[in-house]
Amino acid sequence: MTKISLGAHPYLLGFEELERLMERTAKSAGDGYPPYNIEQTSQHSYRITLAVAGFSEDDLSITLEEKSLVVRGRQRDEPEERVFLHRGIAARQFQRSFVLADGVEIEGAAIENGLLHIDLARKPPQSVVQTIRIQRGDRKKESEA
């Protein structure tokens, strides 16, 4: 079976970057930690919620790197005098990336009850109509001479 490339389809011009973006996103899916939800809160807004129990605001960072929203978590080292008989609560660092489409902006973030909420909004695209002037072939040749 032949793999059809988006960049090679004759009706999809200039979408090579989209194909590379999909491949990069598939590779960076990670191990599933921390778990997250993505919900559409209105026609043009979204909310990403990550389960970050045990992390404080100071342990988390949210950055926009090119077209990617990157959430990182790193807890401070605990004092060594603590002795655990069982340690089932994950205390590991993480990095979770989300690729944002053009026009999607971060509106804000809040942490509540161990959940980090990141609100996003997409600006409705403006309808653009452009008329292209058609020149006669012989005029182009005259201007080149």
C-alpha positions as semicolon CSV with decimal commas, in nm:
position;residue;x (nm);y (nm);z (nm)
1;M;0,000;0,000;0,000
2;T;0,134;0,343;-0,094
3;K;0,155;0,622;0,164
4;I;-0,006;0,939;0,033
5;S;0,182;1,250;0,133
6;L;-0,009;1,572;0,199
7;G;0,271;1,770;0,041
8;A;0,253;1,562;-0,276
9;H;-0,121;1,590;-0,335
10;P;-0,185;1,815;-0,639
11;Y;-0,466;2,015;-0,473
12;L;-0,288;2,083;-0,144
13;L;-0,019;2,338;-0,222
14;G;0,212;2,457;0,054
15;F;0,105;2,200;0,317
16;E;0,446;2,037;0,352
17;E;0,491;2,204;0,691
18;L;0,164;2,049;0,813
19;E;0,292;1,701;0,735
20;R;0,620;1,767;0,920
21;L;0,420;1,907;1,212
22;M;0,207;1,591;1,231
23;E;0,515;1,369;1,231
24;R;0,684;1,580;1,500
25;T;0,371;1,575;1,716
26;A;0,338;1,197;1,689
27;K;0,700;1,154;1,802
28;S;0,661;1,387;2,100
29;A;0,348;1,221;2,240
30;G;0,548;1,105;2,542
31;D;0,452;0,854;2,807
32;G;0,109;0,993;2,895
33;Y;0,218;1,175;3,211
34;P;0,055;1,386;3,330
35;P;-0,291;1,296;3,207
36;Y;-0,485;1,577;3,044
37;N;-0,819;1,676;2,893
38;I;-0,889;1,908;2,602
39;E;-1,237;2,054;2,584
40;Q;-1,407;2,299;2,355
41;T;-1,566;2,561;2,578
42;S;-1,730;2,762;2,301
43;Q;-1,722;2,785;1,923
44;H;-1,385;2,964;1,933
45;S;-1,233;2,869;2,269
46;Y;-1,069;2,567;2,427
47;R;-0,941;2,456;2,765
48;I;-0,653;2,220;2,832
49;T;-0,660;2,067;3,180
50;L;-0,360;1,878;3,317
51;A;-0,365;1,671;3,636
52;V;-0,071;1,815;3,830
53;A;-0,140;1,701;4,186
54;G;0,152;1,782;4,413
55;F;0,287;2,061;4,192
56;S;0,267;2,425;4,300
57;E;0,264;2,729;4,073
58;D;0,639;2,765;4,130
59;D;0,698;2,407;4,010
60;L;0,525;2,467;3,676
61;S;0,615;2,670;3,370
62;I;0,407;2,743;3,062
63;T;0,580;2,876;2,752
64;L;0,491;2,940;2,391
65;E;0,775;2,819;2,169
66;E;0,710;2,897;1,804
67;K;0,370;2,731;1,750
68;S;0,390;2,496;2,048
69;L;0,245;2,543;2,394
70;V;0,491;2,372;2,630
71;V;0,403;2,288;2,991
72;R;0,688;2,175;3,217
73;G;0,677;2,057;3,574
74;R;0,964;2,000;3,813
75;Q;0,914;1,953;4,185
76;R;1,177;2,064;4,428
77;D;1,385;1,798;4,595
78;E;1,240;1,685;4,925
79;P;1,444;1,669;5,243
80;E;1,628;1,339;5,277
81;E;1,512;1,286;5,634
82;R;1,171;1,169;5,507
83;V;1,138;0,791;5,501
84;F;0,862;0,648;5,283
85;L;0,719;0,302;5,354
86;H;0,532;0,325;5,024
87;R;0,566;0,593;4,758
88;G;0,284;0,574;4,506
89;I;0,246;0,945;4,425
90;A;0,455;1,038;4,125
91;A;0,700;1,320;4,192
92;R;0,875;1,333;3,860
93;Q;0,941;1,607;3,614
94;F;0,745;1,626;3,290
95;Q;0,711;1,815;2,967
96;R;0,390;1,817;2,767
97;S;0,361;1,996;2,430
98;F;0,055;2,103;2,233
99;V;0,081;2,240;1,879
100;L;-0,138;2,546;1,829
101;A;-0,295;2,645;1,499
102;D;-0,247;2,992;1,353
103;G;-0,473;3,239;1,529
104;V;-0,498;3,042;1,856
105;E;-0,385;3,249;2,151
106;I;-0,335;3,171;2,520
107;E;-0,584;3,366;2,730
108;G;-0,462;3,255;3,072
109;A;-0,383;2,974;3,312
110;A;-0,496;2,883;3,663
111;I;-0,432;2,600;3,906
112;E;-0,719;2,468;4,115
113;N;-0,752;2,148;4,320
114;G;-0,449;1,986;4,157
115;L;-0,564;2,070;3,805
116;L;-0,387;2,317;3,577
117;H;-0,630;2,489;3,341
118;I;-0,500;2,667;3,030
119;D;-0,757;2,865;2,834
120;L;-0,711;2,922;2,461
121;A;-0,907;3,125;2,209
122;R;-0,910;3,122;1,833
123;K;-0,971;3,449;1,661
124;P;-1,227;3,399;1,385
125;P;-1,051;3,418;1,049
126;Q;-1,117;3,723;0,839
127;S;-1,262;3,657;0,498
128;V;-1,014;3,777;0,238
129;V;-1,098;3,804;-0,129
130;Q;-0,820;3,906;-0,363
131;T;-0,861;3,970;-0,734
132;I;-0,564;3,882;-0,952
133;R;-0,514;4,088;-1,266
134;I;-0,457;3,883;-1,578
135;Q;-0,201;4,018;-1,822
136;R;-0,179;3,939;-2,189
137;G;0,113;3,718;-2,280
138;D;0,248;3,954;-2,551
139;R;0,265;4,250;-2,307
140;K;0,491;4,052;-2,078
141;K;0,728;3,985;-2,369
142;E;0,734;4,356;-2,463
143;S;0,830;4,460;-2,110
144;E;1,114;4,204;-2,104
145;A;1,266;4,347;-2,427
